[in-house]
Amino acid sequence: MLVSGEASGDRYAAELVEELRTRHPEWTWSGMGGEASREVGIELVVDSTELAVVGLVEVLRHYREIRGALKTLKAQVLARKPQLLVLIDYPEFNLRLARFAHRHGVPVLFYISPQIWAWRAWRVHAIRRRVDHMAVVFPFERDFYEKHRVPVTYVGHPLRGQTSPTRPPDAVRERWGLDAQRPVIGLFPGSRRSELAHLMPVCAGAVRELRNHPARPQFALVMPPGLNPNDYAPWLGDLPEVKCLQEPVYDAMQVCDMAAAASGTVTLQLALMRVPFCMIYRLANLSYLLARLLVRIKRYCLANIVAGEDLVTELIQTDATPQRVAATLTPWLDDPIQLDQMRVRLQKVEERLGPAAGMRQLADCAEQVISTSG
């Protein structure tokens, strides 16, 4: 059973199943996920599309749906008694499911660690009680868990070695009417519908600030799986120049010269594609104030955390304004040399992530947990 709650986790679940299926074609799969999981044959007892929310206030608004999903999955754990429960990210939800599974003798492999090295570090004690094995994607996470006596394997980051577009850039430009002689600004306002209300006004405002720049920029809003143009329409009514791209993410990123992006996996993807960007993020005010009390890190952008320095401008809460986004991107529109220099600096993220491992090491880890629990 595999459980993911967001677009990136859904993709990782699908990739893990594809790897394990080559080794164990007789295995069956069920759980919670989205379109990617469904396409590889995971029987979805819960569709996660409506559950991808962030922030305390946003979670409370969807509490009934989230509670219902957890209840359904607990029932499935009891009914099916899977040989392994693979929990992918989505920590608050998944740690509750881990506690239930552990009580009922189902081994738990947790992939994509909660950011306990950043905030609420005391959760490591709950993880030690509930999780049979942690599979982590950053080397410093392995050190953290070893220090706290939690079984752990560093399996490499899933994005390394997987940033190859499937179509040539000219084909993508032709499909969406993008001029190869004019810069393209990518807009990545998040993979959750709950994020759009906070970040789409920032993106739309930035378009208004930048559209009359002498470089004549073009704007490509890159939609993640599960979202469609209607989700963005409330903010784009007077911005017909914004193209809503329905493309695999790396196909879309390769035609972007620069970008504004929500916090999360997309910041690593942009860095690995060497697309200069600024990070934008906003939460409901109460969620943000509570987060400020709990978070204990200086950097929030994953690309910056991995690099160990402030490569990327982080615009958070009141700093995330159209004017600040425009001020960050304008020097790159003014001077292509500065843009090239930032591309070179982004190479550090790839170097810090280490060699590509694909899903092979995670699949090894899954097999190991099953064998030792049997």
mmCIF file of C-alpha atoms in Angstrom:
data_model
loop_
_atom_site.group_PDB
_atom_site.id
_atom_site.type_symbol
_atom_site.label_atom_id
_atom_site.label_comp_id
_atom_site.label_asym_id
_atom_site.label_seq_id
_atom_site.Cartn_x
_atom_site.Cartn_y
_atom_site.Cartn_z
ATOM 1 C CA MET A 1 0.000 0.000 0.000
ATOM 2 C CA LEU A 2 1.349 3.403 -1.023
ATOM 3 C CA VAL A 3 0.033 6.699 0.365
ATOM 4 C CA SER A 4 0.852 10.099 -1.118
ATOM 5 C CA GLY A 5 -0.975 13.385 -0.673
ATOM 6 C CA GLU A 6 0.580 15.803 -3.143
ATOM 7 C CA ALA A 7 1.614 15.937 -6.794
ATOM 8 C CA SER A 8 5.302 15.228 -6.178
ATOM 9 C CA GLY A 9 4.574 12.314 -3.850
ATOM 10 C CA ASP A 10 2.075 10.933 -6.340
ATOM 11 C CA ARG A 11 4.797 10.930 -8.988
ATOM 12 C CA TYR A 12 7.293 9.223 -6.681
ATOM 13 C CA ALA A 13 4.773 6.519 -5.797
ATOM 14 C CA ALA A 14 4.261 5.812 -9.487
ATOM 15 C CA GLU A 15 8.001 5.643 -10.136
ATOM 16 C CA LEU A 16 8.541 3.260 -7.221
ATOM 17 C CA VAL A 17 5.810 0.944 -8.484
ATOM 18 C CA GLU A 18 7.322 0.956 -11.963
ATOM 19 C CA GLU A 19 10.711 -0.050 -10.524
ATOM 20 C CA LEU A 20 9.325 -2.753 -8.233
ATOM 21 C CA ARG A 21 7.064 -4.179 -10.938
ATOM 22 C CA THR A 22 10.115 -5.116 -13.001
ATOM 23 C CA ARG A 23 11.284 -7.212 -10.035
ATOM 24 C CA HIS A 24 7.940 -8.491 -8.748
ATOM 25 C CA PRO A 25 5.302 -8.526 -11.490
ATOM 26 C CA GLU A 26 2.968 -10.540 -9.255
ATOM 27 C CA TRP A 27 2.719 -7.840 -6.576
ATOM 28 C CA THR A 28 -0.470 -5.772 -6.293
ATOM 29 C CA TRP A 29 -0.769 -2.140 -5.276
ATOM 30 C CA SER A 30 -3.364 0.019 -3.556
ATOM 31 C CA GLY A 31 -3.525 3.210 -1.523
ATOM 32 C CA MET A 32 -3.999 6.962 -1.855
ATOM 33 C CA GLY A 33 -2.663 9.101 -4.690
ATOM 34 C CA GLY A 34 -3.491 11.017 -7.832
ATOM 35 C CA GLU A 35 -3.377 10.595 -11.575
ATOM 36 C CA ALA A 36 0.221 9.326 -11.771
ATOM 37 C CA SER A 37 -0.535 6.554 -9.265
ATOM 38 C CA ARG A 38 -3.685 5.588 -11.112
ATOM 39 C CA GLU A 39 -1.873 5.395 -14.443
ATOM 40 C CA VAL A 40 0.634 2.800 -13.165
ATOM 41 C CA GLY A 41 -2.095 0.578 -11.765
ATOM 42 C CA ILE A 42 -2.298 1.531 -8.107
ATOM 43 C CA GLU A 43 -5.860 0.860 -6.969
ATOM 44 C CA LEU A 44 -6.834 4.179 -5.420
ATOM 45 C CA VAL A 45 -9.088 3.731 -2.425
ATOM 46 C CA VAL A 46 -8.686 7.480 -1.837
ATOM 47 C CA ASP A 47 -8.045 10.130 -4.493
ATOM 48 C CA SER A 48 -5.660 12.714 -3.011
ATOM 49 C CA THR A 49 -6.420 15.521 -5.461
ATOM 50 C CA GLU A 50 -8.635 17.482 -3.063
ATOM 51 C CA LEU A 51 -6.455 16.813 -0.005
ATOM 52 C CA ALA A 52 -3.304 18.705 -1.031
ATOM 53 C CA VAL A 53 -3.574 21.681 1.337
ATOM 54 C CA VAL A 54 -1.003 23.525 3.413
ATOM 55 C CA GLY A 55 -1.190 25.624 6.565
ATOM 56 C CA LEU A 56 -3.202 25.181 9.763
ATOM 57 C CA VAL A 57 -6.156 27.295 8.636
ATOM 58 C CA GLU A 58 -6.339 25.528 5.273
ATOM 59 C CA VAL A 59 -6.159 22.088 6.898
ATOM 60 C CA LEU A 60 -8.992 23.003 9.283
ATOM 61 C CA ARG A 61 -11.173 23.985 6.325
ATOM 62 C CA HIS A 62 -10.662 20.535 4.803
ATOM 63 C CA TYR A 63 -10.642 18.641 8.077
ATOM 64 C CA ARG A 64 -13.708 16.556 7.285
ATOM 65 C CA GLU A 65 -12.282 15.309 3.991
ATOM 66 C CA ILE A 66 -8.873 14.597 5.530
ATOM 67 C CA ARG A 67 -10.390 12.746 8.481
ATOM 68 C CA GLY A 68 -12.539 10.709 6.088
ATOM 69 C CA ALA A 69 -9.511 9.760 3.990
ATOM 70 C CA LEU A 70 -7.583 8.650 7.070
ATOM 71 C CA LYS A 71 -10.533 6.563 8.280
ATOM 72 C CA THR A 72 -10.831 4.874 4.880
ATOM 73 C CA LEU A 73 -7.130 4.026 4.755
ATOM 74 C CA LYS A 74 -7.137 2.640 8.284
ATOM 75 C CA ALA A 75 -9.980 0.342 7.288
ATOM 76 C CA GLN A 76 -7.996 -0.768 4.247
ATOM 77 C CA VAL A 77 -4.928 -1.497 6.376
ATOM 78 C CA LEU A 78 -7.042 -3.784 8.538
ATOM 79 C CA ALA A 79 -8.844 -5.423 5.632
ATOM 80 C CA ARG A 80 -5.839 -6.013 3.378
ATOM 81 C CA LYS A 81 -2.975 -6.319 5.867
ATOM 82 C CA PRO A 82 -0.414 -5.208 3.249
ATOM 83 C CA GLN A 83 3.082 -6.623 3.417
ATOM 84 C CA LEU A 84 4.406 -3.058 3.367
ATOM 85 C CA LEU A 85 2.957 0.406 3.846
ATOM 86 C CA VAL A 86 4.972 3.042 1.975
ATOM 87 C CA LEU A 87 4.225 6.548 3.214
ATOM 88 C CA ILE A 88 5.444 9.345 0.958
ATOM 89 C CA ASP A 89 5.812 12.831 2.421
ATOM 90 C CA TYR A 90 2.456 14.361 3.611
ATOM 91 C CA PRO A 91 3.791 14.046 7.168
ATOM 92 C CA GLU A 92 0.958 15.034 9.526
ATOM 93 C CA PHE A 93 -1.450 12.661 7.827
ATOM 94 C CA ASN A 94 1.029 9.878 7.211
ATOM 95 C CA LEU A 95 2.475 9.806 10.715
ATOM 96 C CA ARG A 96 -1.029 9.198 12.060
ATOM 97 C CA LEU A 97 -1.506 6.366 9.599
ATOM 98 C CA ALA A 98 1.939 5.018 10.552
ATOM 99 C CA ARG A 99 0.913 4.803 14.209
ATOM 100 C CA PHE A 100 -2.195 2.815 13.289
ATOM 101 C CA ALA A 101 -0.327 0.465 10.931
ATOM 102 C CA HIS A 102 2.426 -0.174 13.475
ATOM 103 C CA ARG A 103 -0.142 -1.097 16.130
ATOM 104 C CA HIS A 104 -1.610 -3.667 13.753
ATOM 105 C CA GLY A 105 1.651 -5.257 12.710
ATOM 106 C CA VAL A 106 2.029 -3.706 9.252
ATOM 107 C CA PRO A 107 5.632 -2.653 8.492
ATOM 108 C CA VAL A 108 6.072 1.010 7.582
ATOM 109 C CA LEU A 109 8.605 2.566 5.195
ATOM 110 C CA PHE A 110 8.545 6.376 5.224
ATOM 111 C CA TYR A 111 9.969 8.139 2.166
ATOM 112 C CA ILE A 112 10.649 11.902 2.003
ATOM 113 C CA SER A 113 11.256 12.796 5.609
ATOM 114 C CA PRO A 114 9.233 15.392 7.489
ATOM 115 C CA GLN A 115 11.433 18.445 7.857
ATOM 116 C CA ILE A 116 12.050 17.788 11.525
ATOM 117 C CA TRP A 117 15.542 19.201 11.107
ATOM 118 C CA ALA A 118 13.788 22.524 10.424
ATOM 119 C CA TRP A 119 10.960 22.563 12.945
ATOM 120 C CA ARG A 120 9.284 20.446 15.640
ATOM 121 C CA ALA A 121 12.319 18.222 16.043
ATOM 122 C CA TRP A 122 10.634 16.344 18.891
ATOM 123 C CA ARG A 123 8.634 14.399 16.267
ATOM 124 C CA VAL A 124 11.675 12.171 15.793
ATOM 125 C CA HIS A 125 10.613 10.260 18.924
ATOM 126 C CA ALA A 126 7.213 9.475 17.386
ATOM 127 C CA ILE A 127 8.917 8.430 14.165
ATOM 128 C CA ARG A 128 11.189 6.032 16.070
ATOM 129 C CA ARG A 129 8.104 4.373 17.612
ATOM 130 C CA ARG A 130 5.937 4.225 14.492
ATOM 131 C CA VAL A 131 8.215 3.810 11.468
ATOM 132 C CA ASP A 132 10.239 0.696 10.702
ATOM 133 C CA HIS A 133 12.579 2.451 8.284
ATOM 134 C CA MET A 134 13.185 5.986 6.986
ATOM 135 C CA ALA A 135 14.313 6.479 3.382
ATOM 136 C CA VAL A 136 15.756 9.980 3.111
ATOM 137 C CA VAL A 137 16.798 12.125 0.161
ATOM 138 C CA PHE A 138 19.401 14.448 1.688
ATOM 139 C CA PRO A 139 22.674 13.294 3.290
ATOM 140 C CA PHE A 140 22.223 15.522 6.334
ATOM 141 C CA GLU A 141 18.884 13.783 7.065
ATOM 142 C CA ARG A 142 20.669 10.435 7.368
ATOM 143 C CA ASP A 143 23.014 11.905 9.959
ATOM 144 C CA PHE A 144 20.071 13.331 11.909
ATOM 145 C CA TYR A 145 18.214 10.017 12.094
ATOM 146 C CA GLU A 146 21.292 7.994 12.923
ATOM 147 C CA LYS A 147 21.936 10.338 15.833
ATOM 148 C CA HIS A 148 18.411 9.591 17.126
ATOM 149 C CA ARG A 149 18.701 5.819 16.557
ATOM 150 C CA VAL A 150 16.095 5.581 13.802
ATOM 151 C CA PRO A 151 16.771 2.954 11.073
ATOM 152 C CA VAL A 152 17.560 5.001 7.989
ATOM 153 C CA THR A 153 18.894 4.728 4.447
ATOM 154 C CA TYR A 154 20.015 7.612 2.264
ATOM 155 C CA VAL A 155 18.547 6.683 -1.128
ATOM 156 C CA GLY A 156 19.489 9.797 -3.105
ATOM 157 C CA HIS A 157 17.150 12.462 -4.347
ATOM 158 C CA PRO A 158 14.542 11.300 -6.892
ATOM 159 C CA LEU A 159 15.038 14.355 -9.075
ATOM 160 C CA ARG A 160 18.699 13.643 -9.789
ATOM 161 C CA GLY A 161 19.095 12.237 -13.259
ATOM 162 C CA GLN A 162 15.417 12.730 -14.123
ATOM 163 C CA THR A 163 15.417 16.251 -15.508
ATOM 164 C CA SER A 164 15.370 15.259 -19.167
ATOM 165 C CA PRO A 165 12.567 16.788 -21.276
ATOM 166 C CA THR A 166 10.596 14.441 -23.499
ATOM 167 C CA ARG A 167 10.155 16.884 -26.404
ATOM 168 C CA PRO A 168 12.489 19.417 -28.051
ATOM 169 C CA PRO A 169 12.033 23.044 -26.948
ATOM 170 C CA ASP A 170 11.009 24.221 -30.419
ATOM 171 C CA ALA A 171 8.082 21.776 -30.388
ATOM 172 C CA VAL A 172 6.897 23.111 -27.028
ATOM 173 C CA ARG A 173 7.212 26.725 -28.192
ATOM 174 C CA GLU A 174 5.329 25.996 -31.392
ATOM 175 C CA ARG A 175 2.492 24.284 -29.526
ATOM 176 C CA TRP A 176 1.927 27.250 -27.238
ATOM 177 C CA GLY A 177 2.805 30.085 -29.604
ATOM 178 C CA LEU A 178 5.989 31.177 -27.798
ATOM 179 C CA ASP A 179 8.535 33.262 -29.697
ATOM 180 C CA ALA A 180 12.063 31.856 -29.396
ATOM 181 C CA GLN A 181 13.490 35.371 -29.730
ATOM 182 C CA ARG A 182 11.705 36.754 -26.662
ATOM 183 C CA PRO A 183 12.311 35.771 -23.012
ATOM 184 C CA VAL A 184 9.797 33.504 -21.306
ATOM 185 C CA ILE A 185 8.915 33.984 -17.633
ATOM 186 C CA GLY A 186 7.555 30.817 -16.054
ATOM 187 C CA LEU A 187 4.903 31.016 -13.351
ATOM 188 C CA PHE A 188 4.684 28.114 -10.889
ATOM 189 C CA PRO A 189 2.102 29.099 -8.236
ATOM 190 C CA GLY A 190 1.935 25.681 -6.575
ATOM 191 C CA SER A 191 0.407 22.250 -7.015
ATOM 192 C CA ARG A 192 -2.352 22.704 -4.414
ATOM 193 C CA ARG A 193 -5.598 24.536 -5.105
ATOM 194 C CA SER A 194 -5.351 26.068 -1.636
ATOM 195 C CA GLU A 195 -2.108 27.805 -2.687
ATOM 196 C CA LEU A 196 -3.624 29.538 -5.685
ATOM 197 C CA ALA A 197 -5.713 31.986 -3.653
ATOM 198 C CA HIS A 198 -2.522 33.249 -1.995
ATOM 199 C CA LEU A 199 -0.044 33.074 -4.886
ATOM 200 C CA MET A 200 -2.017 33.696 -8.069
ATOM 201 C CA PRO A 201 -2.637 37.382 -7.182
ATOM 202 C CA VAL A 202 1.135 37.742 -6.789
ATOM 203 C CA CYS A 203 1.815 36.059 -10.135
ATOM 204 C CA ALA A 204 -0.886 37.977 -11.978
ATOM 205 C CA GLY A 205 0.318 41.244 -10.485
ATOM 206 C CA ALA A 206 3.897 40.472 -11.515
ATOM 207 C CA VAL A 207 2.704 39.953 -15.097
ATOM 208 C CA ARG A 208 1.137 43.410 -15.054
ATOM 209 C CA GLU A 209 4.365 44.874 -13.677
ATOM 210 C CA LEU A 210 6.582 43.203 -16.289
ATOM 211 C CA ARG A 211 4.567 42.951 -19.501
ATOM 212 C CA ASN A 212 5.645 46.366 -20.774
ATOM 213 C CA HIS A 213 9.359 45.745 -20.208
ATOM 214 C CA PRO A 214 11.427 46.551 -23.343
ATOM 215 C CA ALA A 215 12.517 42.901 -23.566
ATOM 216 C CA ARG A 216 8.853 42.042 -24.373
ATOM 217 C CA PRO A 217 8.659 39.039 -22.046
ATOM 218 C CA GLN A 218 6.218 36.193 -22.556
ATOM 219 C CA PHE A 219 4.462 34.444 -19.674
ATOM 220 C CA ALA A 220 3.965 30.695 -19.279
ATOM 221 C CA LEU A 221 1.882 29.444 -16.371
ATOM 222 C CA VAL A 222 2.866 25.806 -15.859
ATOM 223 C CA MET A 223 -0.009 23.691 -14.539
ATOM 224 C CA PRO A 224 0.690 20.585 -12.445
ATOM 225 C CA PRO A 225 -1.295 17.366 -12.923
ATOM 226 C CA GLY A 226 -4.755 17.590 -11.406
ATOM 227 C CA LEU A 227 -5.256 21.291 -12.143
ATOM 228 C CA ASN A 228 -6.693 22.880 -15.288
ATOM 229 C CA PRO A 229 -7.133 26.368 -16.792
ATOM 230 C CA ASN A 230 -10.436 26.868 -14.966
ATOM 231 C CA ASP A 231 -8.566 26.785 -11.651
ATOM 232 C CA TYR A 232 -6.554 29.847 -12.737
ATOM 233 C CA ALA A 233 -9.261 31.708 -14.653
ATOM 234 C CA PRO A 234 -10.355 33.995 -11.762
ATOM 235 C CA TRP A 235 -6.965 35.735 -11.862
ATOM 236 C CA LEU A 236 -6.251 35.705 -15.596
ATOM 237 C CA GLY A 237 -9.378 37.291 -17.044
ATOM 238 C CA ASP A 238 -7.571 40.462 -18.143
ATOM 239 C CA LEU A 239 -4.266 38.733 -18.916
ATOM 240 C CA PRO A 240 -4.781 36.913 -22.228
ATOM 241 C CA GLU A 241 -1.029 36.940 -22.832
ATOM 242 C CA VAL A 242 -0.478 34.353 -20.091
ATOM 243 C CA LYS A 243 -0.260 30.910 -21.708
ATOM 244 C CA CYS A 244 -1.435 28.028 -19.495
ATOM 245 C CA LEU A 245 0.904 25.173 -20.379
ATOM 246 C CA GLN A 246 -0.244 21.593 -19.975
ATOM 247 C CA GLU A 247 3.120 19.906 -20.418
ATOM 248 C CA PRO A 248 5.396 17.554 -18.496
ATOM 249 C CA VAL A 249 7.170 19.838 -16.069
ATOM 250 C CA TYR A 250 10.646 19.568 -17.599
ATOM 251 C CA ASP A 251 9.304 20.106 -21.111
ATOM 252 C CA ALA A 252 7.795 23.359 -19.855
ATOM 253 C CA MET A 253 10.803 24.415 -17.782
ATOM 254 C CA GLN A 254 13.221 24.084 -20.703
ATOM 255 C CA VAL A 255 11.500 26.965 -22.529
ATOM 256 C CA CYS A 256 11.534 29.243 -19.451
ATOM 257 C CA ASP A 257 14.357 31.769 -19.189
ATOM 258 C CA MET A 258 13.425 32.695 -15.608
ATOM 259 C CA ALA A 259 10.570 32.044 -13.213
ATOM 260 C CA ALA A 260 8.622 32.827 -10.069
ATOM 261 C CA ALA A 261 7.828 29.658 -8.117
ATOM 262 C CA ALA A 262 6.082 28.513 -4.966
ATOM 263 C CA SER A 263 8.094 26.902 -2.206
ATOM 264 C CA GLY A 264 8.521 23.159 -2.582
ATOM 265 C CA THR A 265 9.850 20.527 -4.946
ATOM 266 C CA VAL A 266 9.511 22.825 -7.943
ATOM 267 C CA THR A 267 12.374 24.959 -6.632
ATOM 268 C CA LEU A 268 14.733 21.984 -6.849
ATOM 269 C CA GLN A 269 13.414 21.133 -10.304
ATOM 270 C CA LEU A 270 14.060 24.669 -11.553
ATOM 271 C CA ALA A 271 17.528 24.701 -10.013
ATOM 272 C CA LEU A 272 18.434 21.384 -11.635
ATOM 273 C CA MET A 273 17.163 22.722 -14.971
ATOM 274 C CA ARG A 274 19.246 25.859 -14.272
ATOM 275 C CA VAL A 275 16.318 28.206 -14.663
ATOM 276 C CA PRO A 276 16.915 31.319 -12.514
ATOM 277 C CA PHE A 277 13.917 32.066 -10.303
ATOM 278 C CA CYS A 278 12.640 33.714 -7.166
ATOM 279 C CA MET A 279 10.639 31.806 -4.577
ATOM 280 C CA ILE A 280 7.271 33.190 -3.481
ATOM 281 C CA TYR A 281 5.154 31.953 -0.626
ATOM 282 C CA ARG A 282 2.161 33.119 1.340
ATOM 283 C CA LEU A 283 -0.063 31.446 3.934
ATOM 284 C CA ALA A 284 -3.148 32.537 5.814
ATOM 285 C CA ASN A 285 -1.949 35.022 8.436
ATOM 286 C CA LEU A 286 -2.673 32.725 11.379
ATOM 287 C CA SER A 287 -0.859 29.809 9.743
ATOM 288 C CA TYR A 288 2.135 32.015 9.064
ATOM 289 C CA LEU A 289 2.302 33.372 12.619
ATOM 290 C CA LEU A 290 2.172 29.867 14.059
ATOM 291 C CA ALA A 291 4.834 28.666 11.629
ATOM 292 C CA ARG A 292 7.121 31.516 12.657
ATOM 293 C CA LEU A 293 6.953 30.287 16.239
ATOM 294 C CA LEU A 294 7.965 26.763 15.280
ATOM 295 C CA VAL A 295 10.405 27.014 12.374
ATOM 296 C CA ARG A 296 14.084 27.021 13.301
ATOM 297 C CA ILE A 297 15.874 27.486 9.967
ATOM 298 C CA LYS A 298 17.242 30.538 8.196
ATOM 299 C CA ARG A 299 16.401 29.415 4.667
ATOM 300 C CA TYR A 300 13.081 28.129 3.331
ATOM 301 C CA CYS A 301 13.747 27.479 -0.352
ATOM 302 C CA LEU A 302 14.891 23.879 -0.889
ATOM 303 C CA ALA A 303 17.405 24.987 -3.501
ATOM 304 C CA ASN A 304 19.007 27.311 -0.939
ATOM 305 C CA ILE A 305 18.927 24.674 1.807
ATOM 306 C CA VAL A 306 20.668 22.137 -0.413
ATOM 307 C CA ALA A 307 23.229 24.662 -1.662
ATOM 308 C CA GLY A 308 23.928 25.895 1.855
ATOM 309 C CA GLU A 309 23.754 29.524 0.756
ATOM 310 C CA ASP A 310 21.305 32.163 -0.450
ATOM 311 C CA LEU A 311 21.379 31.485 -4.180
ATOM 312 C CA VAL A 312 17.718 32.301 -4.726
ATOM 313 C CA THR A 313 15.693 35.284 -3.521
ATOM 314 C CA GLU A 314 13.009 34.170 -1.045
ATOM 315 C CA LEU A 315 9.873 36.335 -0.957
ATOM 316 C CA ILE A 316 7.689 35.183 1.920
ATOM 317 C CA GLN A 317 4.352 36.500 3.208
ATOM 318 C CA THR A 318 4.355 40.324 3.113
ATOM 319 C CA ASP A 319 7.511 40.286 0.971
ATOM 320 C CA ALA A 320 5.721 38.216 -1.677
ATOM 321 C CA THR A 321 4.339 41.077 -3.725
ATOM 322 C CA PRO A 322 4.121 41.665 -7.480
ATOM 323 C CA GLN A 323 6.527 44.575 -7.127
ATOM 324 C CA ARG A 324 9.171 42.488 -5.337
ATOM 325 C CA VAL A 325 8.872 39.698 -7.911
ATOM 326 C CA ALA A 326 9.275 42.229 -10.716
ATOM 327 C CA ALA A 327 12.260 43.813 -8.988
ATOM 328 C CA THR A 328 13.952 40.402 -8.745
ATOM 329 C CA LEU A 329 13.370 39.381 -12.352
ATOM 330 C CA THR A 330 13.953 42.761 -14.033
ATOM 331 C CA PRO A 331 17.796 42.687 -13.811
ATOM 332 C CA TRP A 332 17.755 39.388 -15.718
ATOM 333 C CA LEU A 333 15.524 40.915 -18.389
ATOM 334 C CA ASP A 334 17.815 43.949 -18.568
ATOM 335 C CA ASP A 335 21.096 42.049 -18.744
ATOM 336 C CA PRO A 336 21.456 38.514 -20.194
ATOM 337 C CA ILE A 337 24.939 38.307 -18.650
ATOM 338 C CA GLN A 338 23.438 38.423 -15.150
ATOM 339 C CA LEU A 339 21.003 35.717 -16.201
ATOM 340 C CA ASP A 340 23.847 33.494 -17.391
ATOM 341 C CA GLN A 341 25.768 34.082 -14.169
ATOM 342 C CA MET A 342 22.795 32.879 -12.137
ATOM 343 C CA ARG A 343 22.525 29.752 -14.276
ATOM 344 C CA VAL A 344 26.136 28.944 -13.438
ATOM 345 C CA ARG A 345 25.527 29.498 -9.710
ATOM 346 C CA LEU A 346 22.591 27.078 -9.750
ATOM 347 C CA GLN A 347 24.957 24.248 -10.671
ATOM 348 C CA LYS A 348 25.857 24.053 -6.985
ATOM 349 C CA VAL A 349 22.461 22.510 -6.186
ATOM 350 C CA GLU A 350 23.110 19.595 -8.518
ATOM 351 C CA GLU A 351 26.597 19.094 -7.087
ATOM 352 C CA ARG A 352 25.292 18.992 -3.517
ATOM 353 C CA LEU A 353 22.569 16.433 -4.276
ATOM 354 C CA GLY A 354 25.148 13.864 -5.293
ATOM 355 C CA PRO A 355 24.919 11.162 -7.972
ATOM 356 C CA ALA A 356 21.677 10.047 -9.584
ATOM 357 C CA ALA A 357 20.147 6.902 -8.112
ATOM 358 C CA GLY A 358 16.669 6.819 -9.590
ATOM 359 C CA MET A 359 14.207 4.625 -7.701
ATOM 360 C CA ARG A 360 16.568 1.655 -7.507
ATOM 361 C CA GLN A 361 17.794 2.304 -3.968
ATOM 362 C CA LEU A 362 14.300 3.024 -2.657
ATOM 363 C CA ALA A 363 13.071 -0.235 -4.209
ATOM 364 C CA ASP A 364 15.990 -2.039 -2.529
ATOM 365 C CA CYS A 365 14.931 -0.489 0.748
ATOM 366 C CA ALA A 366 11.313 -1.612 0.294
ATOM 367 C CA GLU A 367 12.425 -5.184 -0.386
ATOM 368 C CA GLN A 368 14.665 -5.121 2.677
ATOM 369 C CA VAL A 369 11.877 -3.973 4.997
ATOM 370 C CA ILE A 370 9.544 -6.674 3.678
ATOM 371 C CA SER A 371 12.167 -9.403 4.084
ATOM 372 C CA THR A 372 13.152 -8.395 7.622
ATOM 373 C CA SER A 373 9.503 -8.045 8.695
ATOM 374 C CA GLY A 374 8.446 -11.380 7.271
#
